[in-house]
Amino acid sequence: MIRTALCILAGLELAAAPVASAQTAPPESDTRYTFNRTDNGYVRLDGRTGEVSICGQHAAGWTCQIVPDERAALEAEIARLQAENAAVKKEILAHNLPLPGTVKPQAPAANSDEPRLQLPNDADLNKVMSFIEKVWRRFVEMMTGLQKDILKKT
């Protein structure tokens, strides 16, 4: 966040500078650092690494302090997590366990003692349909009787 504010401030300084002084060296030059004036010192941009530093005059003289780079911290955390992930995978494989997210192919069922799912035959389907039909007719009769009772009361 500090870095963003400093970059915006540095950009405003460059935009407000006269055109003659806004000209910089061509990109192929060997200039490593770029300095931009701020209210309390300078902002230094390292052209090779992209690091931003805040420079100011203190009791001991001029010093520059590197601005914390969130991107570098995030990249370091990603690298740490990748190394940890690789170590965990190696340990899982050492114990002959499957890695999470992978499907282990199942061996074909060689044992015929296991019960198999059998589809119903036509006779079974007819029994079920007959039962459902009886339940439905009874339900309709109950609703018809209820409707007649309600109409009598009104």
PDB file of C-alpha atoms in Angstrom:
ATOM      1  CA  MET A   1       0.000   0.000   0.000  1.00  0.00           C
ATOM      2  CA  ILE A   2       2.858   2.349   0.836  1.00  0.00           C
ATOM      3  CA  ARG A   3       4.510   1.379  -2.420  1.00  0.00           C
ATOM      4  CA  THR A   4       1.372   2.209  -4.388  1.00  0.00           C
ATOM      5  CA  ALA A   5       1.062   5.614  -2.729  1.00  0.00           C
ATOM      6  CA  LEU A   6       4.707   6.379  -3.404  1.00  0.00           C
ATOM      7  CA  CYS A   7       4.410   5.335  -7.040  1.00  0.00           C
ATOM      8  CA  ILE A   8       1.354   7.550  -7.492  1.00  0.00           C
ATOM      9  CA  LEU A   9       3.155  10.438  -5.812  1.00  0.00           C
ATOM     10  CA  ALA A  10       6.199   9.895  -8.013  1.00  0.00           C
ATOM     11  CA  GLY A  11       3.980   9.803 -11.097  1.00  0.00           C
ATOM     12  CA  LEU A  12       2.367  13.109 -10.132  1.00  0.00           C
ATOM     13  CA  GLU A  13       5.790  14.678  -9.661  1.00  0.00           C
ATOM     14  CA  LEU A  14       6.824  13.561 -13.124  1.00  0.00           C
ATOM     15  CA  ALA A  15       3.611  14.863 -14.682  1.00  0.00           C
ATOM     16  CA  ALA A  16       4.056  18.284 -13.067  1.00  0.00           C
ATOM     17  CA  ALA A  17       7.688  18.662 -14.164  1.00  0.00           C
ATOM     18  CA  PRO A  18       8.464  20.900 -17.170  1.00  0.00           C
ATOM     19  CA  VAL A  19       8.719  19.178 -20.541  1.00  0.00           C
ATOM     20  CA  ALA A  20      12.436  19.908 -20.892  1.00  0.00           C
ATOM     21  CA  SER A  21      13.289  18.255 -17.582  1.00  0.00           C
ATOM     22  CA  ALA A  22      10.868  15.370 -18.181  1.00  0.00           C
ATOM     23  CA  GLN A  23      13.111  13.954 -20.869  1.00  0.00           C
ATOM     24  CA  THR A  24      14.989  10.946 -19.601  1.00  0.00           C
ATOM     25  CA  ALA A  25      17.820   8.872 -20.918  1.00  0.00           C
ATOM     26  CA  PRO A  26      16.955   6.330 -23.594  1.00  0.00           C
ATOM     27  CA  PRO A  27      15.942   2.902 -22.250  1.00  0.00           C
ATOM     28  CA  GLU A  28      19.123   1.222 -23.460  1.00  0.00           C
ATOM     29  CA  SER A  29      21.306   3.410 -21.205  1.00  0.00           C
ATOM     30  CA  ASP A  30      23.109   1.980 -18.187  1.00  0.00           C
ATOM     31  CA  THR A  31      21.229   4.166 -15.672  1.00  0.00           C
ATOM     32  CA  ARG A  32      20.271   1.837 -12.875  1.00  0.00           C
ATOM     33  CA  TYR A  33      18.498   4.153 -10.430  1.00  0.00           C
ATOM     34  CA  THR A  34      15.803   6.750 -11.023  1.00  0.00           C
ATOM     35  CA  PHE A  35      15.167   9.356  -8.326  1.00  0.00           C
ATOM     36  CA  ASN A  36      11.926  11.296  -7.871  1.00  0.00           C
ATOM     37  CA  ARG A  37      11.517  14.092  -5.344  1.00  0.00           C
ATOM     38  CA  THR A  38       8.860  13.798  -2.626  1.00  0.00           C
ATOM     39  CA  ASP A  39       7.877  16.027   0.296  1.00  0.00           C
ATOM     40  CA  ASN A  40      10.296  14.372   2.720  1.00  0.00           C
ATOM     41  CA  GLY A  41      13.117  13.168   0.471  1.00  0.00           C
ATOM     42  CA  TYR A  42      13.366  11.043  -2.646  1.00  0.00           C
ATOM     43  CA  VAL A  43      11.912   7.843  -4.016  1.00  0.00           C
ATOM     44  CA  ARG A  44      14.524   5.642  -5.666  1.00  0.00           C
ATOM     45  CA  LEU A  45      13.511   3.059  -8.280  1.00  0.00           C
ATOM     46  CA  ASP A  46      16.008   0.343  -9.128  1.00  0.00           C
ATOM     47  CA  GLY A  47      15.745  -0.134 -12.886  1.00  0.00           C
ATOM     48  CA  ARG A  48      17.158  -3.670 -12.802  1.00  0.00           C
ATOM     49  CA  THR A  49      15.285  -5.249  -9.890  1.00  0.00           C
ATOM     50  CA  GLY A  50      12.225  -3.005  -9.633  1.00  0.00           C
ATOM     51  CA  GLU A  51      12.799  -2.359  -5.925  1.00  0.00           C
ATOM     52  CA  VAL A  52      11.543   0.949  -4.538  1.00  0.00           C
ATOM     53  CA  SER A  53      13.368   2.756  -1.732  1.00  0.00           C
ATOM     54  CA  ILE A  54      12.630   5.883   0.262  1.00  0.00           C
ATOM     55  CA  CYS A  55      15.708   8.073   0.643  1.00  0.00           C
ATOM     56  CA  GLY A  56      16.043  10.898   3.094  1.00  0.00           C
ATOM     57  CA  GLN A  57      18.555  12.902   5.096  1.00  0.00           C
ATOM     58  CA  HIS A  58      18.912  11.778   8.691  1.00  0.00           C
ATOM     59  CA  ALA A  59      21.332  12.545  11.515  1.00  0.00           C
ATOM     60  CA  ALA A  60      23.874  10.103  10.102  1.00  0.00           C
ATOM     61  CA  GLY A  61      23.501  11.446   6.547  1.00  0.00           C
ATOM     62  CA  TRP A  62      21.538  10.282   3.538  1.00  0.00           C
ATOM     63  CA  THR A  63      20.030   6.804   3.836  1.00  0.00           C
ATOM     64  CA  CYS A  64      17.679   4.760   1.691  1.00  0.00           C
ATOM     65  CA  GLN A  65      15.262   2.222   3.123  1.00  0.00           C
ATOM     66  CA  ILE A  66      13.717  -0.414   0.878  1.00  0.00           C
ATOM     67  CA  VAL A  67       9.922  -0.297   0.756  1.00  0.00           C
ATOM     68  CA  PRO A  68       8.445  -3.697   1.614  1.00  0.00           C
ATOM     69  CA  ASP A  69       7.328  -5.432  -1.580  1.00  0.00           C
ATOM     70  CA  GLU A  70       4.089  -7.383  -1.118  1.00  0.00           C
ATOM     71  CA  ARG A  71       4.688  -9.210  -4.395  1.00  0.00           C
ATOM     72  CA  ALA A  72       8.021 -10.578  -3.199  1.00  0.00           C
ATOM     73  CA  ALA A  73       6.460 -11.706   0.082  1.00  0.00           C
ATOM     74  CA  LEU A  74       3.643 -13.464  -1.780  1.00  0.00           C
ATOM     75  CA  GLU A  75       6.072 -15.143  -4.173  1.00  0.00           C
ATOM     76  CA  ALA A  76       8.157 -16.347  -1.223  1.00  0.00           C
ATOM     77  CA  GLU A  77       5.033 -17.771   0.455  1.00  0.00           C
ATOM     78  CA  ILE A  78       4.000 -19.516  -2.778  1.00  0.00           C
ATOM     79  CA  ALA A  79       7.465 -21.057  -3.096  1.00  0.00           C
ATOM     80  CA  ARG A  80       7.338 -22.229   0.530  1.00  0.00           C
ATOM     81  CA  LEU A  81       3.901 -23.801   0.047  1.00  0.00           C
ATOM     82  CA  GLN A  82       4.989 -25.529  -3.170  1.00  0.00           C
ATOM     83  CA  ALA A  83       7.988 -27.046  -1.386  1.00  0.00           C
ATOM     84  CA  GLU A  84       5.783 -28.156   1.511  1.00  0.00           C
ATOM     85  CA  ASN A  85       3.258 -29.648  -0.930  1.00  0.00           C
ATOM     86  CA  ALA A  86       6.002 -31.601  -2.704  1.00  0.00           C
ATOM     87  CA  ALA A  87       7.278 -32.948   0.638  1.00  0.00           C
ATOM     88  CA  VAL A  88       3.772 -34.049   1.670  1.00  0.00           C
ATOM     89  CA  LYS A  89       3.214 -35.788  -1.681  1.00  0.00           C
ATOM     90  CA  LYS A  90       6.559 -37.570  -1.327  1.00  0.00           C
ATOM     91  CA  GLU A  91       5.621 -38.741   2.175  1.00  0.00           C
ATOM     92  CA  ILE A  92       2.192 -39.963   1.022  1.00  0.00           C
ATOM     93  CA  LEU A  93       3.749 -41.921  -1.836  1.00  0.00           C
ATOM     94  CA  ALA A  94       6.341 -43.388   0.558  1.00  0.00           C
ATOM     95  CA  HIS A  95       3.446 -44.894   2.570  1.00  0.00           C
ATOM     96  CA  ASN A  96       1.931 -46.376  -0.638  1.00  0.00           C
ATOM     97  CA  LEU A  97      -1.199 -44.238  -0.301  1.00  0.00           C
ATOM     98  CA  PRO A  98      -3.020 -42.642  -3.241  1.00  0.00           C
ATOM     99  CA  LEU A  99      -2.610 -38.919  -3.719  1.00  0.00           C
ATOM    100  CA  PRO A 100      -5.713 -36.839  -2.972  1.00  0.00           C
ATOM    101  CA  GLY A 101      -7.683 -35.972  -6.065  1.00  0.00           C
ATOM    102  CA  THR A 102      -6.569 -39.026  -7.988  1.00  0.00           C
ATOM    103  CA  VAL A 103      -8.809 -41.995  -8.704  1.00  0.00           C
ATOM    104  CA  LYS A 104      -7.240 -45.353  -8.155  1.00  0.00           C
ATOM    105  CA  PRO A 105      -8.460 -47.876 -10.734  1.00  0.00           C
ATOM    106  CA  GLN A 106     -10.400 -50.693  -9.119  1.00  0.00           C
ATOM    107  CA  ALA A 107      -9.505 -54.251  -9.900  1.00  0.00           C
ATOM    108  CA  PRO A 108     -12.209 -56.226 -11.735  1.00  0.00           C
ATOM    109  CA  ALA A 109     -14.498 -58.163  -9.426  1.00  0.00           C
ATOM    110  CA  ALA A 110     -13.107 -61.688  -9.423  1.00  0.00           C
ATOM    111  CA  ASN A 111     -15.316 -62.813  -6.535  1.00  0.00           C
ATOM    112  CA  SER A 112     -18.711 -64.004  -7.794  1.00  0.00           C
ATOM    113  CA  ASP A 113     -20.078 -64.444  -4.241  1.00  0.00           C
ATOM    114  CA  GLU A 114     -21.019 -60.779  -4.069  1.00  0.00           C
ATOM    115  CA  PRO A 115     -24.714 -60.066  -4.704  1.00  0.00           C
ATOM    116  CA  ARG A 116     -25.469 -58.367  -7.997  1.00  0.00           C
ATOM    117  CA  LEU A 117     -28.222 -55.884  -8.650  1.00  0.00           C
ATOM    118  CA  GLN A 118     -31.012 -57.523 -10.621  1.00  0.00           C
ATOM    119  CA  LEU A 119     -33.562 -55.555 -12.580  1.00  0.00           C
ATOM    120  CA  PRO A 120     -37.226 -56.341 -11.882  1.00  0.00           C
ATOM    121  CA  ASN A 121     -39.110 -58.485 -14.365  1.00  0.00           C
ATOM    122  CA  ASP A 122     -42.460 -57.571 -15.938  1.00  0.00           C
ATOM    123  CA  ALA A 123     -44.492 -59.386 -13.269  1.00  0.00           C
ATOM    124  CA  ASP A 124     -42.830 -57.383 -10.495  1.00  0.00           C
ATOM    125  CA  LEU A 125     -43.426 -54.131 -12.368  1.00  0.00           C
ATOM    126  CA  ASN A 126     -47.099 -55.005 -12.843  1.00  0.00           C
ATOM    127  CA  LYS A 127     -47.489 -55.663  -9.096  1.00  0.00           C
ATOM    128  CA  VAL A 128     -45.953 -52.306  -8.231  1.00  0.00           C
ATOM    129  CA  MET A 129     -48.049 -50.442 -10.792  1.00  0.00           C
ATOM    130  CA  SER A 130     -51.221 -52.139  -9.512  1.00  0.00           C
ATOM    131  CA  PHE A 131     -50.417 -51.100  -5.950  1.00  0.00           C
ATOM    132  CA  ILE A 132     -49.709 -47.489  -6.986  1.00  0.00           C
ATOM    133  CA  GLU A 133     -52.960 -47.385  -8.956  1.00  0.00           C
ATOM    134  CA  LYS A 134     -54.956 -48.560  -5.890  1.00  0.00           C
ATOM    135  CA  VAL A 135     -53.279 -45.961  -3.678  1.00  0.00           C
ATOM    136  CA  TRP A 136     -54.002 -43.218  -6.216  1.00  0.00           C
ATOM    137  CA  ARG A 137     -57.688 -44.170  -6.554  1.00  0.00           C
ATOM    138  CA  ARG A 138     -58.116 -44.211  -2.796  1.00  0.00           C
ATOM    139  CA  PHE A 139     -56.444 -40.801  -2.518  1.00  0.00           C
ATOM    140  CA  VAL A 140     -58.765 -39.338  -5.199  1.00  0.00           C
ATOM    141  CA  GLU A 141     -61.806 -40.833  -3.405  1.00  0.00           C
ATOM    142  CA  MET A 142     -60.694 -39.236  -0.125  1.00  0.00           C
ATOM    143  CA  MET A 143     -60.251 -35.839  -1.775  1.00  0.00           C
ATOM    144  CA  THR A 144     -63.656 -36.111  -3.473  1.00  0.00           C
ATOM    145  CA  GLY A 145     -65.294 -36.968  -0.139  1.00  0.00           C
ATOM    146  CA  LEU A 146     -63.523 -34.069   1.550  1.00  0.00           C
ATOM    147  CA  GLN A 147     -64.658 -31.699  -1.194  1.00  0.00           C
ATOM    148  CA  LYS A 148     -68.285 -32.857  -0.783  1.00  0.00           C
ATOM    149  CA  ASP A 149     -68.104 -32.308   3.006  1.00  0.00           C
ATOM    150  CA  ILE A 150     -66.759 -28.773   2.518  1.00  0.00           C
ATOM    151  CA  LEU A 151     -69.479 -27.914  -0.020  1.00  0.00           C
ATOM    152  CA  LYS A 152     -72.225 -29.189   2.353  1.00  0.00           C
ATOM    153  CA  LYS A 153     -70.997 -26.901   5.154  1.00  0.00           C
ATOM    154  CA  THR A 154     -71.110 -23.770   2.999  1.00  0.00           C
TER     155      THR A 154
END
